Every structure is written in structure tokens, then in C-alpha cells.
Tab-separated table of C-alpha atoms and ligand atoms in Angstrom:
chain	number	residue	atom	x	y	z
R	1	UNK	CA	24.135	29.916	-0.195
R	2	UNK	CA	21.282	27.746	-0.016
R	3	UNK	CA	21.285	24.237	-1.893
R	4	UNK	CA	19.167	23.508	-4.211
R	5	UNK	CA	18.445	19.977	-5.914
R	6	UNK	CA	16.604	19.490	-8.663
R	7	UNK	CA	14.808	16.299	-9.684
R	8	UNK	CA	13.227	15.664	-12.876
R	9	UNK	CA	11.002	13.164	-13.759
R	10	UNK	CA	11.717	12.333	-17.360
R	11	UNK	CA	14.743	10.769	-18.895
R	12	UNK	CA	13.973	11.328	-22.682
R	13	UNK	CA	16.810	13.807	-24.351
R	14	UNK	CA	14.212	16.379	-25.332
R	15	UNK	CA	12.356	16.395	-22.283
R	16	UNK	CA	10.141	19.347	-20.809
R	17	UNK	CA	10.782	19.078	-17.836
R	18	UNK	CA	14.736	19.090	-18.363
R	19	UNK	CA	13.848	22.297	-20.490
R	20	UNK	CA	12.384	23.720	-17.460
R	21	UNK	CA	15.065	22.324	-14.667
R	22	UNK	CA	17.491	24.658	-17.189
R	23	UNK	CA	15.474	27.868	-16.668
R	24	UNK	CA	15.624	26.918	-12.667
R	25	UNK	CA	19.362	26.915	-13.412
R	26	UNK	CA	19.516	29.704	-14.707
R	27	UNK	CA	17.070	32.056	-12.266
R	28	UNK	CA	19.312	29.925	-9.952
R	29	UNK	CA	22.700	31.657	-11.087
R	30	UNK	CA	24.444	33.603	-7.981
R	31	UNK	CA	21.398	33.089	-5.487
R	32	UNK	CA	21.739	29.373	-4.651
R	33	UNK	CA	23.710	26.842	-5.326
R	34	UNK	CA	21.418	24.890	-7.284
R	35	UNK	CA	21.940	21.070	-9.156
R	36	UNK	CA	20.323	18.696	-11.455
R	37	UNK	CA	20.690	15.561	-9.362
R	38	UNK	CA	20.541	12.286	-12.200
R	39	UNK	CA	18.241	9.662	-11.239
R	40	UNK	CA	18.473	7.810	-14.725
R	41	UNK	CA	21.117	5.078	-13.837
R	42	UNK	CA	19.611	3.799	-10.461
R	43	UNK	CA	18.460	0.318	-10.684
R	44	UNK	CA	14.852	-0.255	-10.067
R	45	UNK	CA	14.411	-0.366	-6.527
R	46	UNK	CA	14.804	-4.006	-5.288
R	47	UNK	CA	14.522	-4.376	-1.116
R	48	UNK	CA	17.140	-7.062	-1.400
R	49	UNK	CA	19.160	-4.637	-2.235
R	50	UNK	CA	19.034	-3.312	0.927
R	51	UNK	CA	21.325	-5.747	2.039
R	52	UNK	CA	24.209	-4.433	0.435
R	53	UNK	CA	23.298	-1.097	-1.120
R	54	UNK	CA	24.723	-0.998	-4.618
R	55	UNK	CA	27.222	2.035	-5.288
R	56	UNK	CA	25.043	4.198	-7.346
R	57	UNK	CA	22.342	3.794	-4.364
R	58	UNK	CA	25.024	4.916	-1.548
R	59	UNK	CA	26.477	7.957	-3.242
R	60	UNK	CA	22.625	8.784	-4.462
R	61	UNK	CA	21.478	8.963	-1.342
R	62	UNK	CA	24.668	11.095	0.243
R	63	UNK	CA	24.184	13.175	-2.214
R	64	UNK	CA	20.165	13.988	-1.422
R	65	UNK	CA	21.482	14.361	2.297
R	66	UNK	CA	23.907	17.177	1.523
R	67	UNK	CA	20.761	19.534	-0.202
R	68	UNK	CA	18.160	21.506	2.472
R	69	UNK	CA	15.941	22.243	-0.481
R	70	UNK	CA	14.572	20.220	-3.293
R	71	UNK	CA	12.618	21.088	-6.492
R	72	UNK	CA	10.510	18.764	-8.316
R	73	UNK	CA	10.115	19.046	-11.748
R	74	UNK	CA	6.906	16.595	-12.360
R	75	UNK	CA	5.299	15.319	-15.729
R	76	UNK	CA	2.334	12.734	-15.621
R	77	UNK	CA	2.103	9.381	-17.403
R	78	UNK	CA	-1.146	7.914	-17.071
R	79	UNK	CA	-2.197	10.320	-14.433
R	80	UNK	CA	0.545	9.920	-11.780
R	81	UNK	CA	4.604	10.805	-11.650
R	82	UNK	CA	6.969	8.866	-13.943
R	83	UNK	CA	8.411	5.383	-12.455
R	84	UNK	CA	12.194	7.248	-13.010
R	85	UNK	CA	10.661	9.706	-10.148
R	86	UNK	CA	8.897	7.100	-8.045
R	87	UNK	CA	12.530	5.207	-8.031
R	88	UNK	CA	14.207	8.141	-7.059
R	89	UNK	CA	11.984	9.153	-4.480
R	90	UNK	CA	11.930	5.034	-2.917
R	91	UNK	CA	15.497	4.670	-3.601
R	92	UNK	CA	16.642	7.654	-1.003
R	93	UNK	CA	13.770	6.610	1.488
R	94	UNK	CA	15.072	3.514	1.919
R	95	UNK	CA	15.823	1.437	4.508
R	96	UNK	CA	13.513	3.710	6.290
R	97	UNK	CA	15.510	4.040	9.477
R	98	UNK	CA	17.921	6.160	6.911
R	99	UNK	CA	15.143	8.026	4.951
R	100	UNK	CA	16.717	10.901	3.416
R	101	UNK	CA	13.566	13.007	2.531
R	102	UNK	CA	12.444	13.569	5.942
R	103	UNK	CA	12.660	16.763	6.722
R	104	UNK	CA	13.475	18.370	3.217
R	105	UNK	CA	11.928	21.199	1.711
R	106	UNK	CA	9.780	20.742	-1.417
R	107	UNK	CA	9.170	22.680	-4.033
R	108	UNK	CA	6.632	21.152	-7.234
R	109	UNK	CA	6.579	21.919	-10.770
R	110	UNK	CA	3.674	20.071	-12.937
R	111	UNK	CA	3.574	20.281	-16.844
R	112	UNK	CA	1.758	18.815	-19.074
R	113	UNK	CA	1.210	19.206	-23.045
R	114	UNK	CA	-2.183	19.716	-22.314
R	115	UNK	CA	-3.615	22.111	-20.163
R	116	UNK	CA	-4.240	20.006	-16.806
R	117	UNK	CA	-0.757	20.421	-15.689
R	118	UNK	CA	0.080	17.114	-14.224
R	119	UNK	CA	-2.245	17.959	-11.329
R	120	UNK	CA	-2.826	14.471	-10.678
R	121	UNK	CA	0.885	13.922	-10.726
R	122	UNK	CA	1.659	16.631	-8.647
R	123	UNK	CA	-0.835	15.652	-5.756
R	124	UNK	CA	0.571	11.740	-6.133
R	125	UNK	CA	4.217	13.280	-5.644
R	126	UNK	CA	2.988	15.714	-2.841
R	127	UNK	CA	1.124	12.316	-0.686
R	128	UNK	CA	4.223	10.205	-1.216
R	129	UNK	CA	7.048	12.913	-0.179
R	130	UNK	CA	4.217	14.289	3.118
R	131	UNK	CA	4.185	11.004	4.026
R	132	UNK	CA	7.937	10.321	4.116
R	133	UNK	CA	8.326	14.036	6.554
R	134	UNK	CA	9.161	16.243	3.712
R	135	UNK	CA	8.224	19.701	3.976
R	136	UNK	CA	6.021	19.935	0.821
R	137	UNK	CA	5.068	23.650	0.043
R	138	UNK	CA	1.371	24.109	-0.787
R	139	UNK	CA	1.843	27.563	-2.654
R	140	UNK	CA	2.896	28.308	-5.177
R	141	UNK	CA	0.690	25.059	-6.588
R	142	UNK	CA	2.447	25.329	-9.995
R	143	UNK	CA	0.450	23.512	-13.163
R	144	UNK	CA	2.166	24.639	-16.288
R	145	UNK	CA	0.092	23.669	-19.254
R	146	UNK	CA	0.398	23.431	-22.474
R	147	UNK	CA	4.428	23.392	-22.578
R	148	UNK	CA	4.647	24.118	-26.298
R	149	UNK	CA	3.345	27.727	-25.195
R	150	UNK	CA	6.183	27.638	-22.603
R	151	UNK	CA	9.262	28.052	-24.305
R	152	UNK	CA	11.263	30.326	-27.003
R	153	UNK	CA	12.725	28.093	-29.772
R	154	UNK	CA	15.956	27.652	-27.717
R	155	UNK	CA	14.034	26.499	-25.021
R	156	UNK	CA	14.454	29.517	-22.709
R	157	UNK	CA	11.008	30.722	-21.140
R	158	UNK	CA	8.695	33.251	-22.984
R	159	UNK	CA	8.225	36.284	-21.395
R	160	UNK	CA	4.914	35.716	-20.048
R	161	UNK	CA	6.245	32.822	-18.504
R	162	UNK	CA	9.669	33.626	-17.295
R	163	UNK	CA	8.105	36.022	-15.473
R	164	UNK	CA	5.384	33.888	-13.725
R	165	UNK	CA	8.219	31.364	-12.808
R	166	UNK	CA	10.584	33.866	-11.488
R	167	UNK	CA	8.113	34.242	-8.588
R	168	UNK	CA	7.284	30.083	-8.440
R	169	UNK	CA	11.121	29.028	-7.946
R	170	UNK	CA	11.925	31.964	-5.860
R	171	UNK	CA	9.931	30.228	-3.180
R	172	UNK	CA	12.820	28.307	-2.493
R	173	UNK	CA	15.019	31.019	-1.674
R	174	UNK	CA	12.697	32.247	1.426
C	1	LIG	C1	2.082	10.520	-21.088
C	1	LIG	N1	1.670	11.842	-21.103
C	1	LIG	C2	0.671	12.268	-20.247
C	1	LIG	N2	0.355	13.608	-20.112
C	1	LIG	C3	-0.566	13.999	-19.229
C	1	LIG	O1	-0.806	15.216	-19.097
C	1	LIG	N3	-1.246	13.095	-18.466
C	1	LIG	C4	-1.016	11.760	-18.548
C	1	LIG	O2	-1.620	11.001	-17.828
C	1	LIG	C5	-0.035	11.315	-19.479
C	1	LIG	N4	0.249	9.991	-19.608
C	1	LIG	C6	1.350	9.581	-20.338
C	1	LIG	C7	1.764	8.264	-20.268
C	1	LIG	C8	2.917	7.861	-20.913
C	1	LIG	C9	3.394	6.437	-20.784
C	1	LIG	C10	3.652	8.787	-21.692
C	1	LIG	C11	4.925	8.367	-22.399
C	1	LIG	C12	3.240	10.084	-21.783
C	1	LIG	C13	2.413	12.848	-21.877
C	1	LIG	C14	3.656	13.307	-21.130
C	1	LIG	O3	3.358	13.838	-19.879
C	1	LIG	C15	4.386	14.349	-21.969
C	1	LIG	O4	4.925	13.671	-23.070
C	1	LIG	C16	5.453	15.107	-21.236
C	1	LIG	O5	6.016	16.031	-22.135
C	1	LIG	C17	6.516	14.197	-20.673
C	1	LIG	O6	7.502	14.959	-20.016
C	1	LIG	P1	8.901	15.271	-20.711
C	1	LIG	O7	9.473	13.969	-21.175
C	1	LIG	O8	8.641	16.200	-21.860
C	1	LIG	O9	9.718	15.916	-19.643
């Protein structure tokens, strides 16, 4: 089965995007081995640190190494991705001779509580991840918007779109 990691961008304990990493799980269930990977306890990104990577850094990175196939689940703060993402994404491209991205396939998921979808997020994510050799898919471009129309009260997708997203994170199976 294909493997399947799953970053998302926000740390908070009722976060969006976690809520929508879950419904990945589950559309996930018995077609790919698929895994929130956390992000939340690695240091800020400090290049002396590249001297002697600390722990959390070396079995990070190992661990983005061992997935083909990554999706991205994206909000925007002040019009770009979260610094938790931006870590994550310098953290396992450094030192660059041992970039882990390059290579990877991409999948992106913007949301916003408004209706612009963390476009400009999206496209900030989509730059940084081209430019370290990811394979960054251009369709679906996926800007979900406004979340609170998103989800049942248990946080599962509404019909409308569970059915949409079905489609989006299937891309990752092909
Ligand atoms: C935001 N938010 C936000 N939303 C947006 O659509 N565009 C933006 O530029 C910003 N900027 C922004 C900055 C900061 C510092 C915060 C804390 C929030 C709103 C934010 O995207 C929204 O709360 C999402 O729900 C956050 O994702 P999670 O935590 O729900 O996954």
C-alpha cells in the first residue's frame, strides 16, 4: 500500500485542519497506509544545529524519508503557511545535501474561515516545496472556505463536502 503522510499546519487542540487530516484518515482506511506525522515538538530551526542534529530532528526526518506521498493540510496566518509548517518543511530540508522533500509527492489542502481558502498560503507552500524538488500536484487546487460550513457537529464532513473531498485526496492514490 502506498504511504501517505500527513502534515498539518496548526497545533491548536481544536484545529481545522486536524479536523480535516481526520476525514483523510478516514477516506484513507484500507487504501493506503496513511499517518499524521507531529511537527509540534521540533525546535525552531537553528543551522547550528546542524552540527549535531538534535534527536527529535534525526528521527523527524527518517521518518519523512520512509513516506512516497505527502498531504498538506494548509491554514493561512497573515496570508502565508503557519511558522509550525515552515519549521517542518526547513527542518527535513536541511542540511541540503540530505533534503528529504526532493522528490516527494504533494498533495495541498487550503482552508480558511473565510471564503479565500488560504490561497495565498497554499501558493507560498507550493514555491517553497517546488523549489526544494517536490512533486507538487497542480490539480486538484483545493481552497476550502468557510470551514464552519465544512463539518457535521462531530467534525466528520457534510455531505456536500465529503463528497467533493473524496475525489481531492484520492489524487494521492493514482
Ligand atoms: C489567522 N487567520 C487567517 N485566516 C486567513 O484566511 N488568512 C489569514 O491571513 C489569516 N491570518 C491569521 C493570522 C494569525 C496569527 C492567526 C492566529 C489566524 C485565521 C486562521 O487561518 C484560522 O483561525 C484557521 O482556522 C487556523 O487553522 P486551524 O487552527 O483551525 O487549523
Amino acid at each position: 500500500m502506498k504511504k501517505i503522510g500527513i502534515i498539518v499546519g496548526s497545533l491548536r487542540k481544536a484545529s481545522n485542519s486536524q479536523k480535516i487530516a481526520d476525514n483523510a484518515l478516514n477516506y484513507y482506511k484500507g487504501k493506503a497506509d496513511a499517518k499524521v506525522i507531529e511537527i509540534g515538538h521540533l525546535p525552531l530551526y537553528n543551522a547550528d544545529y546542524e552540527l549535531d542534529l538534535p534527536e527529535s530532528y534525526v528521527h523527524y526526518k527518517k521518518e519523512i524519508e520512509s513516506f512516497d506521498s505527502f498531504l498538506f493540510i494548509v491554514p493561512e496566518y497573515n496570508r502565508t503557511m503557519t511558522p509550525a509548517m515552515k519549521n517542518a518543511i526547513d527542518v527535513a530540508s536541511r542540511p541540503f545535501t540530505s533534503n528529504k522533500w526532493n522528490g516527494k509527492t504533494v498533495l495541498l489542502v487550503g482552508h480558511s474561515i473565510g471564503k479565500l481558502g488560504a490561497y495565498g498560503a497554499v501558493n507560498d507552500v507550493r514555491k517553497v516545496l517546488g523549489f526544494l524538488g517536490a512533486n507538487v500536484l497542480m490539480y486538484p487546487e483545493v481552497y476550502l472556505g468557510p470551514t464552519k460550513d465544512l463539518f457535521n457537529e462531530d467534525g466528520t464532513f457534510v455531505p456536500a463536502s465529503a463528497g467533493f473531498m473524496d475525489d481531492v485526496f484520492s489524487a494521492l492514490l493514482k
